[in-house]
Amino acid sequence: MKVIIIGGVAGGASCAARLRRLDENAEILMVERGPYVSYANCGLPYHIGGVIEKESSLLVANENTFRSQFAIDVRSNCEATDISPADKTVQLKNLVTGEITTHPYDRLVLSPGAVSVRPPLPGIDLPGIFHVRTIPDSREIRRWIGEKTRTVKSEPKAVVIGGGFIGLETAENLVHRGFAVTLIELSDQVLPPIDIENARVVEAHLKKHGVDVILNDGVAGFKQGANGSLNVSTRSEKNYQADIVILALGVRPDTALAKKAGLETGERGGIRIDEQMRTSNPDIFAVGDAVEIKDFITGEWTLMALAGPANRQGRIAADVIAGRNSKFRGTQGTAIIGLFGTVAAWTGVNEKTLKRMGNTDYEKIYFYPNSHASYYPGAKPITMKVIFRKSDGLVLGAQAIGEDGVDKRISALAAMIQMRATIYDLEEIELCYAPAFGSAKDPLNFAGMIAANILNNDMPISHWDTARKGFMLDVREPMELAAENIPEAINIPIGQLRGRLNELPRDREINVFCRSGQRAYFATRILLQNGFKAKNVTGGMLSSALSSQPDTKK
Amino acid sequence: MKVIIIGGVAGGASCAARLRRLDENAEILMVERGPYVSYANCGLPYHIGGVIEKESSLLVANENTFRSQFAIDVRSNCEATDISPADKTVQLKNLVTGEITTHPYDRLVLSPGAVSVRPPLPGIDLPGIFHVRTIPDSREIRRWIGEKTRTVKSEPKAVVIGGGFIGLETAENLVHRGFAVTLIELSDQVLPPIDIENARVVEAHLKKHGVDVILNDGVAGFKQGANGSLNVSTRSEKNYQADIVILALGVRPDTALAKKAGLETGERGGIRIDEQMRTSNPDIFAVGDAVEIKDFITGEWTLMALAGPANRQGRIAADVIAGRNSKFRGTQGTAIIGLFGTVAAWTGVNEKTLKRMGNTDYEKIYFYPNSHASYYPGAKPITMKVIFRKSDGLVLGAQAIGEDGVDKRISALAAMIQMRATIYDLEEIELCYAPAFGSAKDPLNFAGMIAANILNNDMPISHWDTARKGFMLDVREPMELAAENIPEAINIPIGQLRGRLNELPRDREINVFCRSGQRAYFATRILLQNGFKAKNVTGGMLSSALSSQPDTKK
């Protein structure tokens, strides 16, 4: 059996290695248009920043490994220029010699990846404007940075365009390299996969570390400025000087070849595949950033340019080619980003997606647990949002931000979501606990308890947007009010509540809050059992701060 | 309804607070024999070590909180001396005044905890010999340490007796306080919940950090030595000098009161309860370290002195008393311990328990993944063991040791085990990945893939004990053999294997190994597909080192 794999990075390389393990006799040819196979593109921003000093560290497996360990014919600098599904052949072009050859296949695997979005803006080809996608990209950027840090007299300036993963990671790394960084994002938030109130936390953190975050503005064009600098102009007619510009406007599936071969693509612009990675042509498979996959929660087709799913897909394509019945279950979109010592991570569906889908069968909670027992030094608060289905408690998604313990909680939640856990399962979850690592009641137990209290009607909740329009009861202590206060609210400290019930209205809904929601929960229970209509304002003052935080538009 | 709760720490305090939230009208009386309610006993070793400097940090909630926020009558220094189930009364003794009073109850909750094992050894009451169980204990120990570090001229000496959690945590903290620490453990390993080969890793780590670990020896007695020091003699007639002795021989359920009240106890010595925390008397509930609970995996009755389950049990008892149908699902025994910068954690069942039960329907794998992408600085290897059911792939248990990433993996595995996940689910798990946090194929994906390869017969495995008796093939590179070698093995580097198959026997089982098992997997696939009988020696040289590491008996 002759198998050709087009694309030798995550999905393609995984597919090739797995296929060899399953079939010692297959003739496997893997081609990669770039100069390197199986390189760690997730590490590029950190190579730019010097965190990963050596370029060679990014080369996970070289061609020689594939040849000697896997007996795979690997060709880098080799582009597939055409597919003939009728003849079952692929046309390859050697990018060094220009030679074009034709190769027959029994099965073909497309793993072309995604290409960086590059709008046709005036001046976009000026020197000093870069993508962060390949090793040659990072090499050029490092060379450019080296030159600018030597030649620019004052603090060199960088403009990063786009507030997704690559934009933010590169912004951080440019700060580390001594640049004054401006981040320009067209939409109203950074990190599209999280909800806006959590994006605000990330934006505030970026600003605290010197990144000038501009939202709701797009780049209009680039001009050569003085002394070799660039001028970046925006749609709102602002101008930013830059010694380097990073284009991080996202990626789109590279479907050129697939379309040429007449393969079906989907509504999101990726190659359409079935759960066994088969394209509309049963002898052609596709994996990785180029394909549309099913969202594990919503069942919608989605694009997910993540290395984990790409690797799993490559493995599944190999299984199927080798005659096995493997299936891809879809992706939860679990992801994490570290920025200046703080971590944001998420898994499952976000609220804006549910809203877009018109889904109203969900509830959300905000809470602010410590990463570990507060009595053990170094505990850090985590900003957490958990979304669950109202009708049955199924956990749908979660987002968390903090300096410590975020990875653990979102990873465990990802496991729970994968297994279709409910909030009642979260109540019982047994994470690792010792005072330096968690709490006897872990944040995830709390999430389950809070959510179960809501679904059991033990604790109806409200959110700040509606609570502010109703009757508000603040059960914090007077000294806490001095620091931050909601003037419209009545204050009765929790310890006095039972004795002062007569001060509260019996005909109105009472929105109870404290600092984070715990005492308000106790108060809600007291009020409900005394015949009042009470709701806990989820997340308390801490989520009030979130929701009222002004956006960073300039 | 009158509810009396005996014991005001984890389980009792959780029960009291939850019950109040569910029933505003219940009369709740919580008594605690010690001077403090709701204190953080898990923090005591760290208070001794000065990591947690203030004693007050350990007081999670004081009596006043219970009174003001929960309207609960709390009495510390108050011992329940008798229960009359017939009259439904409890006799209480005020330990300060000596006053004895009798109190009626409708429902009674026992949360007496466990008592430290204290064998009647000669000299055990000498000054300088301590338990680490209560705040007064830690206060006394800190006072004693302060005196010894002032008065002992050379390095002060400590003997810690018992290699469980408290023993190890206290040993570490005494090292931090400047003591030369000897740890004496009666059995053949430290940390009873993990398997012996992993305990060896922990023991080596303790020794590296200066703890003298003595296994297979018990303490015979204590004598007053010179200059206020103690002499500790052991069963093997060794003698150790000590300026302080910590007794950490484990705990046993405090069932004195329960037995007096005629309540049933179980074969493990704990109070027998049903899944709703009801004792053999339907009006009396019991929670926490005093009760036997069901092991989530084995279904066996077990004792599990952990704060997490105790809190959950308290909550469930409250639910049931308030008329709800909550049930305890049992415990997985998830736990974690940090020692000198390294972490050991585990969840589910261990191998020795399966062996004791005569269970042969399991397989185990050893592997040594990096905590995150190796190309990102700071990746640390994790020693992992995962145990799963052979017949259907159900994940049964896992143990991990390492400097980084252990908590995340064992916590996620705990979530998977709770949800009855299989190794096929592990293959698909989507943990948080960015190069600083994991790998595109996470260690848990690897665990799933390795295990699935075994169950699919893609990769039969052997273990060192049997492999050593058979034909061994080492597929590492020659330079690796120079560092560490198994002389009986044939060496054919993986890259040469396809060309040298004729050097291998077709009639014998070939045990293939490399450093950690990955290349051996590739080699096993080559051999199997060429008609050889091949098995991968799980964990490779790294687990060989584990299994051959001499024990630390002296």
CSV table of N, CA and C in Angstrom, one decimal, chain B residues 215-287:
chain,number,residue,atom,x,y,z
B,215,LEU,N,14.1,1.2,57.3
B,215,LEU,CA,12.9,0.4,57.1
B,215,LEU,C,13.0,-0.9,57.8
B,216,ASN,N,11.9,-1.6,57.9
B,216,ASN,CA,11.9,-2.9,58.5
B,216,ASN,C,12.4,-2.9,60.0
B,217,ASP,N,12.2,-1.9,60.6
B,217,ASP,CA,12.6,-1.9,62.0
B,217,ASP,C,11.6,-1.1,62.9
B,218,GLY,N,11.3,-1.6,64.0
B,218,GLY,CA,10.3,-0.9,64.9
B,218,GLY,C,11.0,-0.4,66.2
B,219,VAL,N,10.3,0.5,66.8
B,219,VAL,CA,10.8,1.1,68.0
B,219,VAL,C,10.5,0.1,69.2
B,220,ALA,N,11.5,-0.1,70.0
B,220,ALA,CA,11.3,-1.0,71.2
B,220,ALA,C,11.1,-0.2,72.4
B,221,GLY,N,11.7,1.0,72.5
B,221,GLY,CA,11.5,1.7,73.7
B,221,GLY,C,12.4,3.0,73.7
B,222,PHE,N,12.2,3.8,74.8
B,222,PHE,CA,12.8,5.1,74.9
B,222,PHE,C,13.5,5.2,76.3
B,223,LYS,N,14.7,5.8,76.3
B,223,LYS,CA,15.3,6.1,77.6
B,223,LYS,C,15.8,7.5,77.6
B,224,GLN,N,15.8,8.0,78.8
B,224,GLN,CA,16.4,9.4,79.0
B,224,GLN,C,17.9,9.2,78.7
B,225,GLY,N,18.4,10.1,77.8
B,225,GLY,CA,19.9,10.1,77.6
B,225,GLY,C,20.6,11.2,78.3
B,226,ALA,N,21.8,11.5,77.8
B,226,ALA,CA,22.6,12.5,78.5
B,226,ALA,C,22.1,13.9,78.0
B,227,ASN,N,22.3,14.9,78.8
B,227,ASN,CA,22.0,16.3,78.4
B,227,ASN,C,20.6,16.5,77.9
B,228,GLY,N,19.7,15.8,78.5
B,228,GLY,CA,18.3,16.0,78.1
B,228,GLY,C,17.9,15.3,76.8
B,229,SER,N,18.8,14.6,76.2
B,229,SER,CA,18.4,13.9,75.0
B,229,SER,C,17.8,12.6,75.3
B,230,LEU,N,17.2,12.0,74.3
B,230,LEU,CA,16.5,10.7,74.4
B,230,LEU,C,17.3,9.6,73.7
B,231,ASN,N,17.1,8.4,74.2
B,231,ASN,CA,17.7,7.3,73.4
B,231,ASN,C,16.5,6.4,72.9
B,232,VAL,N,16.5,6.2,71.6
B,232,VAL,CA,15.5,5.4,71.0
B,232,VAL,C,16.1,4.1,70.6
B,233,SER,N,15.6,3.0,71.2
B,233,SER,CA,16.1,1.7,70.8
B,233,SER,C,15.1,0.9,69.9
B,234,THR,N,15.6,0.1,69.0
B,234,THR,CA,14.7,-0.5,68.1
B,234,THR,C,14.7,-2.0,68.3
B,235,ARG,N,13.8,-2.7,67.6
B,235,ARG,CA,13.7,-4.1,67.7
B,235,ARG,C,14.9,-4.8,67.3
B,236,SER,N,15.6,-4.2,66.3
B,236,SER,CA,16.8,-4.9,65.8
B,236,SER,C,18.0,-4.4,66.7
B,237,GLU,N,17.7,-3.9,67.8
B,237,GLU,CA,18.8,-3.5,68.8
B,237,GLU,C,19.7,-2.4,68.3
B,238,LYS,N,19.2,-1.6,67.5
B,238,LYS,CA,19.9,-0.4,67.1
B,238,LYS,C,19.5,0.7,68.2
B,239,ASN,N,20.4,1.7,68.3
B,239,ASN,CA,20.1,2.8,69.2
B,239,ASN,C,20.2,4.2,68.4
B,240,TYR,N,19.3,5.1,68.6
B,240,TYR,CA,19.4,6.4,68.0
B,240,TYR,C,19.2,7.4,69.1
B,241,GLN,N,20.1,8.4,69.0
B,241,GLN,CA,20.0,9.5,70.0
B,241,GLN,C,19.0,10.6,69.4
B,242,ALA,N,18.2,11.2,70.2
B,242,ALA,CA,17.2,12.1,69.7
B,242,ALA,C,17.0,13.3,70.7
B,243,ASP,N,17.0,14.5,70.1
B,243,ASP,CA,16.6,15.6,71.0
B,243,ASP,C,15.1,15.8,70.9
B,244,ILE,N,14.5,15.2,69.9
B,244,ILE,CA,13.0,15.2,69.9
B,244,ILE,C,12.6,13.9,69.2
B,245,VAL,N,11.5,13.4,69.6
B,245,VAL,CA,10.9,12.2,69.0
B,245,VAL,C,9.5,12.5,68.5
B,246,ILE,N,9.2,12.2,67.3
B,246,ILE,CA,7.8,12.4,66.8
B,246,ILE,C,7.2,11.0,66.6
B,247,LEU,N,6.1,10.7,67.2
B,247,LEU,CA,5.4,9.5,67.0
B,247,LEU,C,4.4,9.7,65.9
B,248,ALA,N,4.6,9.0,64.8
B,248,ALA,CA,3.7,9.2,63.7
B,248,ALA,C,3.3,7.8,63.2
B,249,LEU,N,2.8,7.0,64.1
B,249,LEU,CA,2.5,5.6,63.8
B,249,LEU,C,1.1,5.4,63.2
B,250,GLY,N,0.5,6.5,62.8
B,250,GLY,CA,-0.8,6.3,62.2
B,250,GLY,C,-1.9,6.6,63.3
B,251,VAL,N,-3.1,6.5,62.8
B,251,VAL,CA,-4.2,6.8,63.7
B,251,VAL,C,-5.2,5.6,63.6
B,252,ARG,N,-6.0,5.5,64.6
B,252,ARG,CA,-7.1,4.5,64.6
B,252,ARG,C,-8.4,5.3,65.0
B,253,PRO,N,-9.5,4.8,64.4
B,253,PRO,CA,-10.8,5.5,64.6
B,253,PRO,C,-11.1,5.6,66.1
B,254,ASP,N,-11.5,6.7,66.5
B,254,ASP,CA,-11.9,6.8,67.9
B,254,ASP,C,-13.4,6.3,68.1
B,255,THR,N,-13.5,5.1,68.5
B,255,THR,CA,-14.8,4.5,68.6
B,255,THR,C,-15.3,4.2,70.0
B,256,ALA,N,-14.5,4.8,71.0
B,256,ALA,CA,-14.9,4.5,72.4
B,256,ALA,C,-16.3,4.8,72.7
B,257,LEU,N,-16.7,6.0,72.3
B,257,LEU,CA,-18.1,6.4,72.7
B,257,LEU,C,-19.1,5.6,71.9
B,258,ALA,N,-18.8,5.4,70.6
B,258,ALA,CA,-19.7,4.6,69.8
B,258,ALA,C,-19.9,3.2,70.3
B,259,LYS,N,-18.9,2.6,70.7
B,259,LYS,CA,-19.0,1.2,71.3
B,259,LYS,C,-19.8,1.2,72.6
B,260,LYS,N,-19.5,2.2,73.4
B,260,LYS,CA,-20.2,2.4,74.6
B,260,LYS,C,-21.7,2.5,74.4
B,261,ALA,N,-22.1,3.1,73.3
B,261,ALA,CA,-23.5,3.3,72.9
B,261,ALA,C,-24.0,2.1,72.2
B,262,GLY,N,-23.2,1.1,72.0
B,262,GLY,CA,-23.7,-0.1,71.4
B,262,GLY,C,-23.8,-0.1,69.9
B,263,LEU,N,-23.1,0.9,69.3
B,263,LEU,CA,-23.2,1.0,67.8
B,263,LEU,C,-22.2,0.0,67.2
B,264,GLU,N,-22.6,-0.5,66.0
B,264,GLU,CA,-21.9,-1.5,65.3
B,264,GLU,C,-20.6,-0.9,64.8
B,265,THR,N,-19.5,-1.7,64.9
B,265,THR,CA,-18.3,-1.3,64.2
B,265,THR,C,-17.9,-2.4,63.2
B,266,GLY,N,-17.0,-2.0,62.3
B,266,GLY,CA,-16.6,-3.0,61.2
B,266,GLY,C,-15.3,-3.7,61.4
B,267,GLU,N,-15.0,-4.5,60.4
B,267,GLU,CA,-13.8,-5.3,60.5
B,267,GLU,C,-12.5,-4.5,60.5
B,268,ARG,N,-12.6,-3.2,60.0
B,268,ARG,CA,-11.4,-2.4,60.1
B,268,ARG,C,-11.3,-1.6,61.3
B,269,GLY,N,-12.3,-1.7,62.2
B,269,GLY,CA,-12.2,-1.0,63.5
B,269,GLY,C,-12.9,0.3,63.5
B,270,GLY,N,-13.6,0.7,62.4
B,270,GLY,CA,-14.3,2.0,62.4
B,270,GLY,C,-15.8,1.8,62.7
B,271,ILE,N,-16.4,2.9,62.9
B,271,ILE,CA,-17.9,2.8,63.1
B,271,ILE,C,-18.5,2.4,61.7
B,272,ARG,N,-19.4,1.5,61.8
B,272,ARG,CA,-20.0,1.0,60.6
B,272,ARG,C,-21.2,1.9,60.2
B,273,ILE,N,-21.2,2.4,59.0
B,273,ILE,CA,-22.3,3.3,58.6
B,273,ILE,C,-22.9,2.8,57.2
B,274,ASP,N,-24.1,3.3,56.9
B,274,ASP,CA,-24.6,3.1,55.6
B,274,ASP,C,-24.2,4.2,54.7
B,275,GLU,N,-24.6,4.2,53.4
B,275,GLU,CA,-24.2,5.2,52.5
B,275,GLU,C,-24.7,6.6,52.8
B,276,GLN,N,-25.7,6.6,53.8
B,276,GLN,CA,-26.2,7.9,54.2
B,276,GLN,C,-25.6,8.3,55.5
B,277,MET,N,-24.6,7.7,56.0
B,277,MET,CA,-23.8,8.1,57.2
B,277,MET,C,-24.6,7.7,58.5
B,278,ARG,N,-25.6,6.8,58.3
B,278,ARG,CA,-26.4,6.3,59.4
B,278,ARG,C,-25.6,5.2,60.1
B,279,THR,N,-25.5,5.2,61.4
B,279,THR,CA,-24.9,4.1,62.1
B,279,THR,C,-26.0,3.0,62.3
B,280,SER,N,-25.7,2.0,63.1
B,280,SER,CA,-26.6,0.9,63.3
B,280,SER,C,-27.9,1.4,64.1
B,281,ASN,N,-27.7,2.6,64.7
B,281,ASN,CA,-28.9,3.2,65.3
B,281,ASN,C,-29.4,4.3,64.4
B,282,PRO,N,-30.6,4.2,63.9
B,282,PRO,CA,-31.0,5.2,62.8
B,282,PRO,C,-31.0,6.6,63.2
B,283,ASP,N,-31.0,6.9,64.5
B,283,ASP,CA,-31.0,8.3,64.9
B,283,ASP,C,-29.6,8.9,65.1
B,284,ILE,N,-28.6,8.0,64.9
B,284,ILE,CA,-27.2,8.4,65.2
B,284,ILE,C,-26.4,8.2,63.9
B,285,PHE,N,-25.8,9.3,63.5
B,285,PHE,CA,-25.0,9.4,62.3
B,285,PHE,C,-23.5,9.4,62.7
B,286,ALA,N,-22.6,9.0,61.8
B,286,ALA,CA,-21.2,9.2,62.1
B,286,ALA,C,-20.4,9.5,60.8
B,287,VAL,N,-19.4,10.4,61.0
B,287,VAL,CA,-18.7,10.9,59.8
B,287,VAL,C,-17.2,11.0,60.1
